[in-house]
Structures are given as C-alpha cells and as structure tokens.
Tab-separated table of C-alpha atoms in Angstrom:
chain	number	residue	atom	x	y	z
G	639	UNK	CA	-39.550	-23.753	14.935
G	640	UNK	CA	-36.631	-22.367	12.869
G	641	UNK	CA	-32.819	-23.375	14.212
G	642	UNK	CA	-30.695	-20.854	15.381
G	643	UNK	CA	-27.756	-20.538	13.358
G	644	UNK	CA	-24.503	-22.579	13.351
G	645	UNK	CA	-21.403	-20.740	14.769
G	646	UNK	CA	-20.475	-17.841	16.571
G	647	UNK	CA	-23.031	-14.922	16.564
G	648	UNK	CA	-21.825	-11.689	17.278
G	649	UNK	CA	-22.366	-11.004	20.660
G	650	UNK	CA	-20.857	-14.563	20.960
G	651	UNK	CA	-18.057	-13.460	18.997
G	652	UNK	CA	-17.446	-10.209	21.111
G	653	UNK	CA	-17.353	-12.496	24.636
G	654	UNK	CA	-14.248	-14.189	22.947
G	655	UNK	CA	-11.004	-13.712	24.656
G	656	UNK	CA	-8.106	-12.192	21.785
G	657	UNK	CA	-6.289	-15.386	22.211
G	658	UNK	CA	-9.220	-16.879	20.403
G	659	UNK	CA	-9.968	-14.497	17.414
G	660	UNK	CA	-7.840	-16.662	15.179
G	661	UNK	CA	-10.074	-19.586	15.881
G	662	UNK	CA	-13.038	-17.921	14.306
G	663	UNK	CA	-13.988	-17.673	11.133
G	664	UNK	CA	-14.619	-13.942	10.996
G	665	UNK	CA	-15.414	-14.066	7.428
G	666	UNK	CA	-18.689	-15.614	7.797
G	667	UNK	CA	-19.572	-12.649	10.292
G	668	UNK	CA	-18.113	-9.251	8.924
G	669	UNK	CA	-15.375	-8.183	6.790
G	670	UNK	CA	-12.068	-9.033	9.248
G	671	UNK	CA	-11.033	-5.129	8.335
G	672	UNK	CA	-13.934	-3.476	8.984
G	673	UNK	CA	-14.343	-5.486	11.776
G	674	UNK	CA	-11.346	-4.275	13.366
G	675	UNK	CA	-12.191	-0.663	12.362
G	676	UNK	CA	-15.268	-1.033	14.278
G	677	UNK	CA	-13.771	-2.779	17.369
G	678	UNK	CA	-10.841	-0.113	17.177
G	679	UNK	CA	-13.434	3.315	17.029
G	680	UNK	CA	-15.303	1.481	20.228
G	681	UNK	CA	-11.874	1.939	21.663
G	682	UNK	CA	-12.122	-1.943	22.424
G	683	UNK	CA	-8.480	-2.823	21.162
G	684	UNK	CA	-7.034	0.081	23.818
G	685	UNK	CA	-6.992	-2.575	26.508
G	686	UNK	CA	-5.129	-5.148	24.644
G	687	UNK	CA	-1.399	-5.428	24.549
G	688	UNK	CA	1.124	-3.457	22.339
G	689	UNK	CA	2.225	-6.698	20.558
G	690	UNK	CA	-1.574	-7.522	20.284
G	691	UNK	CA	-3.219	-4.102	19.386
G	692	UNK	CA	-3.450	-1.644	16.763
G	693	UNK	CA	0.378	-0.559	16.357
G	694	UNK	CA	1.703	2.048	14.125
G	695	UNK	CA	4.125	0.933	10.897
G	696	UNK	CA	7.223	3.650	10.742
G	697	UNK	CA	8.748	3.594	7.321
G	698	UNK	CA	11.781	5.287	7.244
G	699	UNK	CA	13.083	6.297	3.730
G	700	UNK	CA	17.069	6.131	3.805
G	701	UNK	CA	18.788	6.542	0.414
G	702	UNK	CA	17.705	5.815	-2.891
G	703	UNK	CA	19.446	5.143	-6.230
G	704	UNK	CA	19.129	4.493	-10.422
G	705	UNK	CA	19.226	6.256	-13.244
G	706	UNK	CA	14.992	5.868	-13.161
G	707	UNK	CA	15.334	8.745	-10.455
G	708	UNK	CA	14.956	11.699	-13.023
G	709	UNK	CA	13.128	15.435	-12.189
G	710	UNK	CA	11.370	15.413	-9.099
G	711	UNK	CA	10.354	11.999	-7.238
G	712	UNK	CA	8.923	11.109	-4.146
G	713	UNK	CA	7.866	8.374	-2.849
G	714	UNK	CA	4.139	7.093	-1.974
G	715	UNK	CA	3.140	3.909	0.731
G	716	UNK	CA	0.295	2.075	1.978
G	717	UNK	CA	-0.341	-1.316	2.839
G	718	UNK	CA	-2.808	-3.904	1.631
G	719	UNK	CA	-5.559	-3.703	2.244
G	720	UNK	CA	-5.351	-0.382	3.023
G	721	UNK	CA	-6.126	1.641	6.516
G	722	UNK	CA	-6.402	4.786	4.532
G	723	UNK	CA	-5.198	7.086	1.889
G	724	UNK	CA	-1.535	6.557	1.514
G	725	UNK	CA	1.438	8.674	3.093
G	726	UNK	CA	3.271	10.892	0.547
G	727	UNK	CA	6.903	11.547	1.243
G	728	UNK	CA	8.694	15.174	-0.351
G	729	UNK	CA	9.940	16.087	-3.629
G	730	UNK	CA	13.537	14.649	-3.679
G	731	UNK	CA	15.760	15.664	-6.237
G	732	UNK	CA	17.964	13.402	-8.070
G	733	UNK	CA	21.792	13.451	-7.578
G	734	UNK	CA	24.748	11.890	-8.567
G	735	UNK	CA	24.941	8.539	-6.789
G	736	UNK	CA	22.576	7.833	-4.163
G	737	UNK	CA	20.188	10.356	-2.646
G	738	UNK	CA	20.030	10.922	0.496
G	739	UNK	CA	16.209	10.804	2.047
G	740	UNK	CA	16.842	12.250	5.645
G	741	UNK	CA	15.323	9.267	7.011
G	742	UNK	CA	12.075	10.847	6.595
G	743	UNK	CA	9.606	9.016	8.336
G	744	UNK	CA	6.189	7.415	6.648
G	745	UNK	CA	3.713	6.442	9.657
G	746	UNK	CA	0.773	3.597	8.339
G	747	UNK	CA	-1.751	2.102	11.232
G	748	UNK	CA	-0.852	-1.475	11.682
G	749	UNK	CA	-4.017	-3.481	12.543
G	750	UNK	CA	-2.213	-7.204	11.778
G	751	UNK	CA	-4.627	-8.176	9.332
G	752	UNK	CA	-2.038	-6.637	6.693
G	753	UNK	CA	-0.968	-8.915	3.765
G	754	UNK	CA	1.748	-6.559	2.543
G	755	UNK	CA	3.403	-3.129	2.183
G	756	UNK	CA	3.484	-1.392	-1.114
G	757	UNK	CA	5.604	1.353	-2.025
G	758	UNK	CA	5.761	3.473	-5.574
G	759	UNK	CA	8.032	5.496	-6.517
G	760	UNK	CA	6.417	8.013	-8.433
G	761	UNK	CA	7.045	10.920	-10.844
G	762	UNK	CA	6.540	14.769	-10.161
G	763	UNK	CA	4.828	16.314	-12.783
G	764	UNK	CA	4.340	19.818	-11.108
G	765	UNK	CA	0.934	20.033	-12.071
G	766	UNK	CA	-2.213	17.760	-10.222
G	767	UNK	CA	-0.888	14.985	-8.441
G	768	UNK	CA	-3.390	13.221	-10.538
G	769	UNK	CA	-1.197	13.101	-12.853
G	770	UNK	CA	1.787	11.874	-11.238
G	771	UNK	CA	2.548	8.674	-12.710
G	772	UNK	CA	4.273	5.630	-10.568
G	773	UNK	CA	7.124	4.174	-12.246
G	774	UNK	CA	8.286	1.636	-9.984
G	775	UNK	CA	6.976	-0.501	-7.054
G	776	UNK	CA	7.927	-2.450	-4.238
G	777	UNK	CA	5.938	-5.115	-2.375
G	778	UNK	CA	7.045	-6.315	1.198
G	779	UNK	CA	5.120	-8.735	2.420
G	780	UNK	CA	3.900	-8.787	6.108
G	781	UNK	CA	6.136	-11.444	7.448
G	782	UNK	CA	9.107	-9.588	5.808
G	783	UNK	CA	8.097	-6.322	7.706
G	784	UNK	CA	7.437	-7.725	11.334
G	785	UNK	CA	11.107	-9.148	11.079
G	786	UNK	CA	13.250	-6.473	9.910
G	787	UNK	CA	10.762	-4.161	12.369
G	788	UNK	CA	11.752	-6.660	15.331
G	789	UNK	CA	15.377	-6.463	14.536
G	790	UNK	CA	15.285	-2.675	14.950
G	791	UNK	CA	13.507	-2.714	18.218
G	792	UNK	CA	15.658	-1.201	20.939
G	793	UNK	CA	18.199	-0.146	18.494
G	794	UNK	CA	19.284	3.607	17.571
G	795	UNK	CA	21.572	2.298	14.683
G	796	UNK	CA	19.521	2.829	11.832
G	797	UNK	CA	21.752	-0.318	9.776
G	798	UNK	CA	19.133	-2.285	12.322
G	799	UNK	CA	16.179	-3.193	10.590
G	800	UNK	CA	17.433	-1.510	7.276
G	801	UNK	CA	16.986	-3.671	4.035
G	802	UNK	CA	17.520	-2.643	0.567
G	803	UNK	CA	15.734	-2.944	-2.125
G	804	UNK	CA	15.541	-3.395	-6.124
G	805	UNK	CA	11.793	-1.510	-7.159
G	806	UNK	CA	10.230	-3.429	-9.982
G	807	UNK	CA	9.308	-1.755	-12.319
G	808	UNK	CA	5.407	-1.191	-13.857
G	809	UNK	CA	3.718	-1.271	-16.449
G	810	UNK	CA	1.301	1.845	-18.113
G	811	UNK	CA	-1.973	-0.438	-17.330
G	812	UNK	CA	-0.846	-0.847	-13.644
G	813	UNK	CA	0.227	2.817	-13.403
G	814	UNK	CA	-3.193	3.268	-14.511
G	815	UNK	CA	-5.183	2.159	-11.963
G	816	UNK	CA	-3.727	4.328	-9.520
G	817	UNK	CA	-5.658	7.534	-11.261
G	818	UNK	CA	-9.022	5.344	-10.419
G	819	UNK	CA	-8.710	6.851	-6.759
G	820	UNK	CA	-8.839	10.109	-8.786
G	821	UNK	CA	-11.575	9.801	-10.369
G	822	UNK	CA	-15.181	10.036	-9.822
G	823	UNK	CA	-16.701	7.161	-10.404
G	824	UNK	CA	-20.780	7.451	-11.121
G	825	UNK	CA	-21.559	3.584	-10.550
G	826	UNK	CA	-19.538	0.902	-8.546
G	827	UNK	CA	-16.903	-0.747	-10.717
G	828	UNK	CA	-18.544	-3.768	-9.906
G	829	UNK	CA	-22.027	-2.777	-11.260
G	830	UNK	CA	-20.633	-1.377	-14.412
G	831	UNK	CA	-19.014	-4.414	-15.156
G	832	UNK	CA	-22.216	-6.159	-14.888
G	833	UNK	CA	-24.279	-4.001	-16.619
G	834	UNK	CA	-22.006	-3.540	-19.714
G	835	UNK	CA	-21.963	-7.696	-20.297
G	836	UNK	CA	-25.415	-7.508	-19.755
G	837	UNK	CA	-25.260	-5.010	-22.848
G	838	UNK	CA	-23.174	-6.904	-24.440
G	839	UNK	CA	-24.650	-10.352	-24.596
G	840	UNK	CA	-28.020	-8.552	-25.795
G	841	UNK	CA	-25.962	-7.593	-28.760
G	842	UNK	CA	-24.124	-10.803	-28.995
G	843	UNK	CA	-20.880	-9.767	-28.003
G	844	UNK	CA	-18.545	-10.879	-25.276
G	845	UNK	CA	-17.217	-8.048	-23.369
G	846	UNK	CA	-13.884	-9.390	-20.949
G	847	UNK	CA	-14.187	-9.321	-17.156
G	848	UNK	CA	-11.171	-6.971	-15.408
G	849	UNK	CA	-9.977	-10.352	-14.557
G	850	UNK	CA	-10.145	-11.997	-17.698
G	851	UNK	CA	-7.616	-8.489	-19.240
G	852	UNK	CA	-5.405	-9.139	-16.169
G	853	UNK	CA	-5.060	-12.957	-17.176
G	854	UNK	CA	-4.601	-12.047	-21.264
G	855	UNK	CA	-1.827	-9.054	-19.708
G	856	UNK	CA	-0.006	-11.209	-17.886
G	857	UNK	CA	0.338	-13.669	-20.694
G	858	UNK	CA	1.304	-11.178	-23.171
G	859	UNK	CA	4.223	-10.387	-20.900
G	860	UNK	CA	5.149	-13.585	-20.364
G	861	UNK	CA	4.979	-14.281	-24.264
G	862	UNK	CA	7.037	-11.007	-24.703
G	863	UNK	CA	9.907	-12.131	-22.354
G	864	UNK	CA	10.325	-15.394	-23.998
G	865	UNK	CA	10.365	-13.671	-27.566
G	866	UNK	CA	13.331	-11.477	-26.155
G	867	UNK	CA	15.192	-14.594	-24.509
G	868	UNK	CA	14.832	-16.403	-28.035
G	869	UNK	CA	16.358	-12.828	-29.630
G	870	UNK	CA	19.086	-12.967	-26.782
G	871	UNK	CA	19.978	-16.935	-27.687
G	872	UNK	CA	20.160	-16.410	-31.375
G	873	UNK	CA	22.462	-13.460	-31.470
G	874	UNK	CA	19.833	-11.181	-32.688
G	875	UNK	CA	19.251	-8.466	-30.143
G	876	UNK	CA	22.199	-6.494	-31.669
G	877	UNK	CA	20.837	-6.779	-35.190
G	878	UNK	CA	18.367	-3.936	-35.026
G	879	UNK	CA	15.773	-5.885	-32.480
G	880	UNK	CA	14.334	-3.579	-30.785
G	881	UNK	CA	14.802	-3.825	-26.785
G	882	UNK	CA	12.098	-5.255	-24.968
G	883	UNK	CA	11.368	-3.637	-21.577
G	884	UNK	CA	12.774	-6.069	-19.439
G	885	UNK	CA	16.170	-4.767	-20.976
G	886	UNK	CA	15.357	-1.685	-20.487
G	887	UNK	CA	14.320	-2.141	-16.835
G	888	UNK	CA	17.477	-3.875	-16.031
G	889	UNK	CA	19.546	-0.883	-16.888
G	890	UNK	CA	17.744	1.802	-15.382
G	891	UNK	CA	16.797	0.112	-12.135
G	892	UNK	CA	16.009	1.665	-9.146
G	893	UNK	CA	16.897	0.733	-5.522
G	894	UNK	CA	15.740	2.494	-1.645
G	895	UNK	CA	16.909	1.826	1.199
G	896	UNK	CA	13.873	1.093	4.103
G	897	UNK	CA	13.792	0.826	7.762
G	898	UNK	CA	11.071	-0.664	9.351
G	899	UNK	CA	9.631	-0.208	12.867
G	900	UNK	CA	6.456	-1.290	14.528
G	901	UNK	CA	5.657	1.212	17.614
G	902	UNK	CA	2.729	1.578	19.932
G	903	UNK	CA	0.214	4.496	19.133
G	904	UNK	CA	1.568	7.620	20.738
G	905	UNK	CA	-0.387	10.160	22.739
G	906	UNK	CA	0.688	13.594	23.656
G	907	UNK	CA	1.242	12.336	27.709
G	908	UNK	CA	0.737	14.276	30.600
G	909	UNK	CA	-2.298	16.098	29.444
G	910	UNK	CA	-0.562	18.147	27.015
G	911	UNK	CA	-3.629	17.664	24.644
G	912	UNK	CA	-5.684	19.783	27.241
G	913	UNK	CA	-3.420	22.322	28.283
G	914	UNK	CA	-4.096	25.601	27.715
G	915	UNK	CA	-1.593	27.445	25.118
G	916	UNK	CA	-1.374	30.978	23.679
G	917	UNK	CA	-3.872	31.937	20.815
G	918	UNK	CA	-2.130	32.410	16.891
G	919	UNK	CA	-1.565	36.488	17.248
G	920	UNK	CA	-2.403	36.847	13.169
G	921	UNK	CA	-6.148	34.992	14.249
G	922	UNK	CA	-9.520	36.628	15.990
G	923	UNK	CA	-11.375	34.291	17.888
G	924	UNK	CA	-14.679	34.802	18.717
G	925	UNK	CA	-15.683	33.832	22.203
C-alpha cells in the first residue's frame, strides 16, 4: 500500500491558522506568490487583518536631482518579484536644481512576500516606450520600506517617512533586459537556452549559460574598477587615461527623494460603486 506523503497537503495547508503560514514550507507545495494570488482572487486574505493582509505600497515621488536628469524623465517602479506591470510616473522636465515631483503618488500591491522595491529612472525618447532606456536604479529592500512606511503612519508631514536617495547607475546589458518585457518571445527563455547548448555541444562548442555572462560581467567590472584605482594611485588619470565609468557616474549622479506608506486596500464606501450616475452626454448607449 503506497504512504501518503510527508507534510502538509493542501487542504491541510488551507485549515492552517495565518499565525502559522511561516511555519510551512510553502515551497514544497506551490510557488509562495502564486499562492497568495490564488488565496487573494478567492477573496480569502479579506478577512485577515490590515497589518496581516494584502496592503497597498504608496510611493510618493518628492524631488529629484543630478546633472543625469537631461530631456524628458520619468520615473518607473515595481517590486520584486513583481505583482504586475510596473507604475509609470509623468514626463518631468529637468530644471535648475532640484525638480520638484508634486508628490505624485506610485500605488504597488503589497502581498509581504516582497524582497525589494526597484525604481529606474528612465529616459524619454518620444517615440515607443520600448525604447526608453533606464539610466539609473534604485533598490530598497523590504525591511527598509516597512520602516520608513511605519514612521509615516499617522503623519501629514511628508519629512515623515521621506528618505533620500543616490540612484546607481546601470549598465547597457542591464538596461537591456528591460526591452525583454517588450518583446515577443517565440520559446521560453529557459527552453532556448537549453536547446541552443544542446546545438552547441553537437557541434563541439560551449555556448555560456545567462548565468555564466552575468558571472564573466560582473568580473569584468570589478577588473575595470581596480584598473582605474591603479590609474588614480599612479598619477595617471590626468595623462590622457581615459575615464572609466565609475568617474563618470560619480559626477553626474542622480538623487530622489521617496516617501513610503503602506495603506489598507481602499474601496469606494458607502455603495458609491453601485450608485446610479448620469450617462457621458458625447456617448449612445444601447439599452
């Protein structure tokens, strides 16, 4: 007679109280994300409490500064891993000084299985925003966020959870992979991977893993910066060396300013969604 299967099934894993879902090793059951998208459509997280339950992340963008800030810019966030496509901001002009952002407010679901926030500053092209390339990047992690978003709680002063920040910037092969949202991709990226270095060893060549051209970029970059410190030590980055990009960056770096607030899920109240309200006078409806 076969053995039923060691730990928590999922019925067994539904019955669990919330004060227990750490406990579990949610892995071995379903993706924790999707798991929580699941629970969360069932409307099973309603019930729980605000500090418990799906909350809502409020990014507020305050001021930002740098000479990086040319043209149009705006400003793109999401978190990691991701709830959904990320929350554009406007076109902001750059100023003298610091521009002023209005505050405008970025809204991300909050689940608490987050790992971090990530925001890019990006260019405006003025064409597809395809082609917008990000130029700079910020990553908050989660414990970061929760704090500065419990020091604002209760507090109209926006200085209370306010922080800000210096944007790192990025290089072209990370600015890259943002266009792979863009794209249309035919076969999985993890299938074409396969199936080219199964191509490849039936010619006898050794085609590199993404992973293995992340581990050779980071090196190179590493291997770069010590090159420049060498330059910098011997007196020889006046002498017609060129400037590496961490020069560069340090010159022309960009800083926001970011409030952060955590805040229940909002509903209209009152029945407002099912009120009954005057039809659009330029629209025929069709009874």
């Amino acid at each position: 007679r076969r053995q039923p299967a060691e730990g928590p099934g999922a019925m067994d894993a539904m019955s669990l109280s919330p004060s227990m879902w750490p406990s579990v090793q949610w892995g071995s059951l379903w993706p924790k994300r999707r798991f929580l998208q699941t629970l969360d459509s069932c409307g099973f997280l309603d019930c729980m409490p605000d500090d418990m339950g799906p909350r809502v992340l409020r990014v507020s963008l305050v001021s930002a500064s740098g000479s990086r800030l040319r043209g149009g810019f705006y400003f793109e966030a999401f978190t990691e891993p991701a709830s959904g496509h990320p929350k554009n901001s406007r076109i902001h002009q750059p100023a003298s000084g610091s521009v002023d952002l209005g505050c405008e407010q970025l809204e991300l679901d909050w689940l608490g299985d987050e790992r971090e926030v990530i925001i890019h500053l990006l260019q405006y092209s003025g064409n597809k925003q395809s082609r917008d390339m990000p130029v700079c990047e910020l990553r908050v992690p989660k414990v970061a966020a929760e704090r500065y978003a419990k020091e604002a709680r209760g507090h109209l002063d926006v200085r209370y959870g306010s922080r800000t920040f210096v944007l790192e910037p990025l290089s072209k092969q990370d600015a890259l992979q943002r266009k792979r949202r863009f794209q249309d991709i035919l076969l999985p990226s993890a299938i074409a991977t396969r199936l080219f270095a199964k191509l490849g060893e039936e010619q006898g060549l050794h085609i590199p893993s993404h992973a293995e051209l992340e581990t050779l970029q980071r090196e190179n970059a590493k291997l770069r910066e010590e090159h420049s410190t060498l330059l910098m030590s011997s007196g020889m980055q006046g002498k017609g060396a060129p400037m590496t990009a961490a020069c560069s960056a340090t010159s022309e770096e960009a800083k926001v300013t970011l409030r952060f607030e955590l805040l229940p899920r909002r509903q209209a109240g009152n029945g407002a969604a099912e009120l009954p309200y005057r039809k659009a006078s330029f629209q025929e409806f069709i009874d």
